[in-house]
Amino acid sequence: MTLSRTPSSSPWPARWQEAWEAAQPAVSLIRGSLNADGTPSPRPLRVNQVDSELLDQQLVHLLCEPLQKALGIANAALRTRFEPELTLLVQVALYKFSVWNLGATYGAKLQGLAYGALTGAKGPLAPSGLRRRTLIIHGALTIFLPYCYSRLRTHALSRAWPDAPSSDKRRIAWRTLARLETTHALLALLNTIVFLWNGRYRSLADRFLRLSLVSARGKVTREVSYEFMNRQMVWHAFTEFLLFLLPLISPRALQRRFGKVVSRLALSVLPSSSDKKPWQRKRGKYGALPSGQCAICADNASHTLDLGYSTNTPTSLAPYSSSRESISDPASVDEIPAFPIHTPYITSCGHLYCYYCISERMMRTVDEGSEVGWECLRCAEHVRSADRWEAEVSVVRDSGSESDYEFSSEFGTTDLSGSVSSYLGSLTE
């Protein structure tokens, strides 16, 4: 059976042929334009542009957090005061090494995006290929302007600008600032709506400077990469494990163990004590501290100072700066001691400490299983026992005085060393 290509009696095939022949010039024009333009550039996804902005914010937070903690350990007041400046410094550094040098933020790089260079742009160019003037204005709008606004708002709230009289300049300035904030919020909302409609210019600064994110790769796929999420989850789990483990570790115990190891190595290298001269006397860490002050309190205060608590700074520095002066200067005897001894106890080496301090040291020594006791902070001898210190004070009445009172006092002989002696039993066994 053969099909003959005879013209049909229906008029529709002839009309289709005429329409096809009439559309040939338009089809040829479209084919020529496609061949001239080459491969069309892929269109960046809206979700990738939004994700890149969120990644940039998280990166700034991750870099600022350890710096703020380090500054808080040094001085908590400086952290509160200069926290915006520290964030500004991090943002400027990231902008320099990302947008200025590479033409895209680190979040945009992770999403395969970059700022497209404007065609026909004139003027000096940055290392990224974009106009230097455009990038300077873009950095000022996205970094410096929010910083100035935050500082101005904080200053206005601290000076009570909203509570000023209505005719006061500060109240007028505050109303102007509030209106500008409302206007910016409305413009940002309109820009977001337009961005969701056409997928261009995700922020007001990008729209003002006509900087749009384009795809940095030839092909765009809608595959979601979980590499960054997995990395963040692993790091989060690791930090949670560290936060659980660190409270179980005693820094002082590690410090003492390290000191013991160092001392043993030093004893093995240095000559023995028999070779030393007889006039050389062993001296502890707080040997220069006045006898009326507790060396353990001073040591605890020094550790508190190292941890960054600024409230104990004056008392913590007192034994280091004025210990020698208080010994040589008789006038300093009348001053209030920085670390007074409460309920004094005398050790086996003959030095006074607070009852609470010495009992805490002895209990810690027993918990650590030490057999030689703890080291005195004044003479570096090993302390194995402690007793209540007793003293007699009598005031003789002056013959020329008109007072009929005579004072005599004796510290009570109440024995409070039972609780300490119970812990010393393990040392003597």
XYZ file of C-alpha atoms in Angstrom:
429
model
C 0.000 0.000 0.000
C 1.478 3.268 -1.043
C 0.555 6.734 0.049
C 0.191 9.268 -2.655
C 1.071 12.861 -1.888
C -1.803 14.275 -3.795
C -3.167 17.565 -2.659
C -6.050 17.239 -0.262
C -9.366 18.784 -0.894
C -9.263 20.418 2.612
C -8.038 24.036 2.678
C -6.119 23.653 6.035
C -2.799 22.232 4.718
C -2.466 25.057 2.246
C -3.069 27.621 4.962
C -0.466 26.004 7.212
C 2.070 26.089 4.439
C 1.395 29.750 3.806
C 1.787 30.549 7.539
C 5.037 28.615 7.681
C 6.454 30.434 4.719
C 5.353 33.802 6.166
C 7.105 33.021 9.514
C 10.408 32.074 7.904
C 11.949 35.606 8.121
C 11.137 35.860 11.843
C 12.527 32.372 12.514
C 15.724 33.215 10.667
C 16.088 36.401 12.689
C 15.690 34.519 15.979
C 18.234 31.897 14.918
C 20.722 34.588 13.958
C 20.360 36.375 17.293
C 20.858 33.122 19.212
C 23.985 32.279 17.262
C 25.370 35.780 17.803
C 24.727 35.813 21.579
C 26.078 32.348 22.150
C 25.056 30.394 25.233
C 22.652 32.385 27.431
C 23.962 33.178 30.903
C 22.272 31.142 33.631
C 19.953 33.018 35.933
C 20.880 32.915 39.646
C 18.292 31.482 41.983
C 16.667 33.731 44.544
C 17.208 31.240 47.359
C 20.937 31.138 46.628
C 21.171 34.920 46.862
C 19.334 34.976 50.201
C 21.438 32.075 51.526
C 24.641 33.903 50.610
C 23.584 36.880 52.735
C 22.785 34.625 55.696
C 26.143 32.863 55.350
C 27.935 36.222 55.408
C 26.161 37.182 58.632
C 27.014 33.867 60.270
C 30.641 34.201 59.212
C 30.885 37.644 60.836
C 29.341 36.227 64.015
C 31.733 33.259 64.101
C 34.759 35.524 63.720
C 33.590 38.135 66.228
C 32.646 35.687 68.985
C 36.176 34.446 69.915
C 37.583 37.971 69.645
C 34.901 39.307 71.962
C 35.518 36.490 74.449
C 39.256 37.176 74.424
C 38.636 40.882 74.977
C 36.177 40.066 77.759
C 38.785 37.936 79.538
C 41.247 40.807 79.398
C 38.721 43.452 80.443
C 34.933 43.043 80.468
C 34.383 46.799 80.317
C 36.403 47.112 77.107
C 34.343 44.370 75.484
C 31.076 46.154 76.199
C 32.463 49.477 75.077
C 34.238 48.488 71.868
C 32.074 45.591 70.660
C 30.649 47.569 67.661
C 34.154 48.657 66.632
C 35.349 45.051 66.764
C 32.468 43.965 64.513
C 33.241 46.852 62.162
C 36.885 45.775 61.943
C 35.916 42.193 61.062
C 33.439 43.346 58.415
C 35.965 45.694 56.799
C 38.594 42.932 56.679
C 36.121 40.481 55.113
C 34.995 43.073 52.569
C 38.580 43.815 51.571
C 39.550 40.168 51.042
C 36.251 39.114 49.430
C 34.362 41.770 47.468
C 37.299 44.091 46.820
C 39.705 41.360 45.732
C 37.409 38.622 44.413
C 34.215 40.426 43.396
C 31.975 38.364 45.681
C 31.461 37.735 49.369
C 32.449 34.396 50.881
C 28.791 33.433 51.190
C 28.223 34.244 47.518
C 31.304 32.174 46.607
C 29.833 29.180 48.419
C 26.657 29.596 46.379
C 28.546 30.054 43.102
C 27.621 33.738 42.716
C 29.578 36.917 42.031
C 28.863 40.578 41.345
C 28.555 41.217 37.619
C 30.736 43.966 36.149
C 28.829 46.839 34.555
C 29.271 47.148 30.819
C 30.804 50.406 29.688
C 32.069 51.308 33.180
C 34.847 53.872 33.228
C 37.342 54.776 35.909
C 39.948 52.899 37.973
C 39.148 49.286 38.659
C 39.616 47.218 41.820
C 41.455 43.855 41.755
C 38.067 42.170 41.294
C 37.423 43.990 38.017
C 34.660 46.206 39.398
C 34.812 49.975 39.583
C 36.733 51.147 42.624
C 34.376 54.053 43.237
C 31.355 51.765 43.136
C 32.872 49.373 45.659
C 33.830 52.218 48.016
C 30.269 53.545 47.989
C 28.897 50.014 48.384
C 31.132 49.355 51.414
C 30.142 52.664 52.995
C 26.421 51.894 52.562
C 26.603 48.297 53.789
C 29.206 48.593 56.596
C 29.896 52.124 57.790
C 26.355 53.507 57.581
C 24.828 50.749 59.833
C 27.707 51.228 62.297
C 27.148 54.993 62.487
C 23.408 54.468 62.922
C 23.949 51.946 65.730
C 26.374 54.246 67.535
C 24.081 57.246 67.161
C 21.078 55.326 68.452
C 23.024 54.012 71.456
C 24.265 57.517 72.245
C 20.737 58.923 71.960
C 19.271 56.295 74.284
C 22.034 56.758 76.850
C 21.421 60.543 76.867
C 17.628 60.153 77.080
C 16.803 61.892 73.806
C 13.296 60.345 73.606
C 12.426 61.791 77.050
C 13.547 65.328 76.228
C 10.942 68.131 75.833
C 9.171 68.301 72.486
C 10.828 71.616 71.586
C 14.309 70.389 72.476
C 16.795 69.752 69.669
C 17.509 66.270 70.974
C 13.833 65.296 70.763
C 13.605 66.695 67.217
C 16.723 64.776 66.222
C 15.256 61.604 67.720
C 12.013 62.017 65.750
C 14.009 62.597 62.582
C 16.029 59.457 63.259
C 12.843 57.444 63.822
C 11.343 58.720 60.556
C 14.475 57.805 58.637
C 14.383 54.339 60.175
C 10.728 53.892 59.167
C 11.426 55.114 55.630
C 14.344 52.711 55.275
C 12.201 49.816 56.488
C 9.464 50.608 53.941
C 11.968 50.898 51.100
C 13.586 47.617 52.143
C 10.165 45.938 52.120
C 9.415 47.233 48.611
C 12.844 46.126 47.417
C 12.250 42.637 48.831
C 8.926 42.377 46.986
C 10.540 43.456 43.716
C 13.431 41.057 44.321
C 11.040 38.167 44.795
C 9.335 39.161 41.553
C 12.319 39.459 39.204
C 15.222 37.986 41.236
C 17.559 40.989 40.914
C 19.106 43.364 43.496
C 18.551 41.697 46.854
C 19.357 44.880 48.872
C 18.825 48.608 48.562
C 22.562 49.249 48.190
C 22.775 46.766 45.304
C 19.780 48.353 43.579
C 21.136 51.890 44.078
C 24.517 50.969 42.571
C 23.044 48.464 40.067
C 25.193 45.619 41.383
C 23.474 42.321 40.680
C 24.637 38.840 41.556
C 25.252 36.595 38.576
C 26.246 32.967 38.372
C 29.975 32.369 38.389
C 29.566 28.915 36.815
C 28.452 27.978 33.353
C 25.706 25.615 34.477
C 23.372 26.071 37.392
C 21.789 23.044 38.994
C 19.111 22.966 41.621
C 20.968 20.450 43.739
C 21.202 21.430 47.397
C 24.667 20.970 48.891
C 24.719 19.819 52.511
C 28.486 20.088 52.879
C 28.377 23.363 54.783
C 25.533 22.124 56.990
C 27.367 18.904 57.822
C 30.520 20.830 58.641
C 28.585 23.166 60.923
C 26.857 20.267 62.699
C 30.181 18.514 63.325
C 31.743 21.690 64.685
C 28.682 22.341 66.867
C 28.855 18.821 68.311
C 32.580 19.244 68.964
C 32.070 22.527 70.818
C 29.263 20.982 72.892
C 31.608 18.136 73.856
C 34.294 20.636 74.868
C 31.799 22.588 76.978
C 30.882 19.330 78.714
C 34.488 18.243 79.214
C 36.141 21.487 80.345
C 34.292 21.813 83.714
C 35.518 18.318 84.623
C 39.158 19.391 84.215
C 40.801 21.261 87.083
C 43.295 23.845 85.762
C 44.982 24.126 89.149
C 45.506 20.375 89.372
C 47.077 20.365 85.926
C 49.222 23.329 86.910
C 50.429 21.587 90.056
C 51.193 18.377 88.197
C 53.108 20.317 85.589
C 54.992 22.134 88.341
C 55.935 18.850 89.978
C 57.251 17.483 86.701
C 59.254 20.640 86.070
C 60.643 20.614 89.615
C 61.748 16.993 89.301
C 63.459 17.734 86.030
C 65.125 20.759 87.583
C 66.320 18.711 90.564
C 67.786 16.108 88.244
C 69.692 18.767 86.287
C 70.609 21.277 89.012
C 73.064 20.405 91.797
C 71.738 18.866 95.001
C 70.832 20.890 98.058
C 73.962 19.719 99.891
C 76.079 21.707 97.458
C 74.234 24.942 98.229
C 75.604 27.449 100.650
C 74.183 27.330 104.186
C 72.959 30.940 104.071
C 70.635 30.249 101.111
C 67.093 29.933 102.402
C 64.153 28.392 100.633
C 61.495 30.920 99.740
C 57.943 30.508 98.503
C 55.879 32.399 95.983
C 54.524 34.863 98.563
C 57.538 35.102 100.817
C 57.546 38.904 100.583
C 53.900 39.232 101.601
C 53.436 40.873 105.036
C 52.972 38.405 107.866
C 49.578 39.834 108.762
C 48.054 38.805 105.435
C 46.889 35.431 104.148
C 49.016 34.138 101.287
C 46.293 31.707 100.149
C 43.820 34.590 99.781
C 46.400 36.430 97.691
C 46.959 33.342 95.540
C 43.217 32.876 94.988
C 42.901 36.553 94.075
C 45.712 36.223 91.542
C 43.882 33.326 89.875
C 40.692 35.402 89.851
C 42.601 38.233 88.188
C 43.891 35.855 85.533
C 40.327 34.825 84.742
C 39.456 38.439 83.954
C 37.202 39.508 86.840
C 37.840 43.211 87.020
C 36.123 43.613 90.417
C 39.056 41.981 92.214
C 41.736 43.794 90.287
C 42.739 46.325 92.991
C 42.979 43.690 95.700
C 44.717 41.243 93.417
C 47.454 43.655 92.515
C 48.031 44.756 96.076
C 50.423 41.975 97.216
C 52.580 42.259 94.114
C 52.937 46.015 94.054
C 53.112 46.971 97.696
C 54.371 43.925 99.555
C 57.983 45.082 99.685
C 57.021 48.675 100.309
C 54.863 47.718 103.271
C 57.805 45.965 104.889
C 60.219 48.845 104.493
C 57.792 51.705 105.100
C 56.632 51.969 108.751
C 53.742 54.240 107.797
C 52.161 51.487 105.736
C 51.587 49.343 108.852
C 48.513 51.383 109.738
C 46.921 50.708 106.355
C 44.146 48.148 106.020
C 45.666 44.861 104.772
C 44.500 43.662 101.398
C 44.124 40.051 102.572
C 43.493 39.978 106.359
C 43.646 36.670 108.197
C 40.291 35.495 109.578
C 40.402 32.857 112.349
C 44.179 32.355 112.123
C 45.719 28.892 112.083
C 49.440 28.220 112.246
C 51.028 25.543 110.089
C 53.749 23.094 110.929
C 56.250 25.414 109.238
C 55.217 28.370 111.427
C 53.123 30.550 109.094
C 49.599 31.893 109.599
C 46.644 31.339 107.278
C 42.874 31.680 107.428
C 41.000 28.676 108.775
C 38.849 28.384 105.676
C 41.816 28.746 103.312
C 44.010 26.212 105.065
C 41.194 23.671 105.448
C 40.343 24.012 101.769
C 43.993 23.400 100.808
C 44.239 20.356 103.075
C 41.021 18.836 101.767
C 42.214 19.365 98.214
C 45.525 17.686 99.069
C 43.706 14.655 100.499
C 41.457 14.416 97.438
C 44.498 14.448 95.181
C 46.118 11.647 97.159
C 49.289 13.514 98.016
C 51.455 11.891 100.668
C 53.734 14.822 101.461
C 51.119 17.519 102.121
C 50.765 20.820 100.351
C 53.488 23.365 99.763
C 53.523 26.494 101.906
C 53.255 29.650 99.832
C 55.730 31.521 102.047
C 58.600 29.105 102.671
C 57.869 26.349 100.105
C 57.977 23.693 102.846
C 55.481 20.853 102.931
C 52.659 21.429 105.428
C 51.414 18.339 107.222
C 49.503 19.806 110.168
C 47.914 23.005 111.446
C 46.713 24.206 114.860
C 44.683 27.095 116.177
C 46.912 30.105 116.802
C 46.584 31.568 120.278
C 47.863 34.964 121.405
C 47.639 37.094 124.529
C 47.112 40.812 124.322
C 47.137 43.041 127.380
C 46.790 46.799 127.525
C 48.447 48.441 130.561
C 46.660 51.507 131.891
C 48.745 54.667 131.825
C 49.324 56.193 135.256
C 48.616 59.668 133.938
C 45.373 58.673 132.338
C 42.051 59.309 133.960
C 40.549 56.122 132.636
C 39.725 53.454 135.187
C 39.468 50.675 132.598
C 42.055 47.992 132.077
C 41.822 45.766 129.058
C 43.071 42.232 128.906
C 42.059 39.813 126.258
C 43.043 36.334 125.312
C 42.051 34.545 122.195
C 39.777 31.715 123.075
C 41.277 28.298 123.310
C 38.336 26.728 121.546
C 39.786 23.993 119.417
C 38.444 24.260 115.864
C 41.092 22.087 114.346
C 39.053 18.911 114.562
C 37.696 19.261 111.065
C 41.190 19.889 109.737
C 42.792 17.096 111.741
C 40.314 14.595 110.287
C 41.767 15.287 106.866
C 45.329 15.200 108.156
C 44.893 11.669 109.340
C 45.220 10.387 105.807
C 48.538 12.222 105.468
C 50.089 10.704 108.596
C 48.928 7.172 107.917
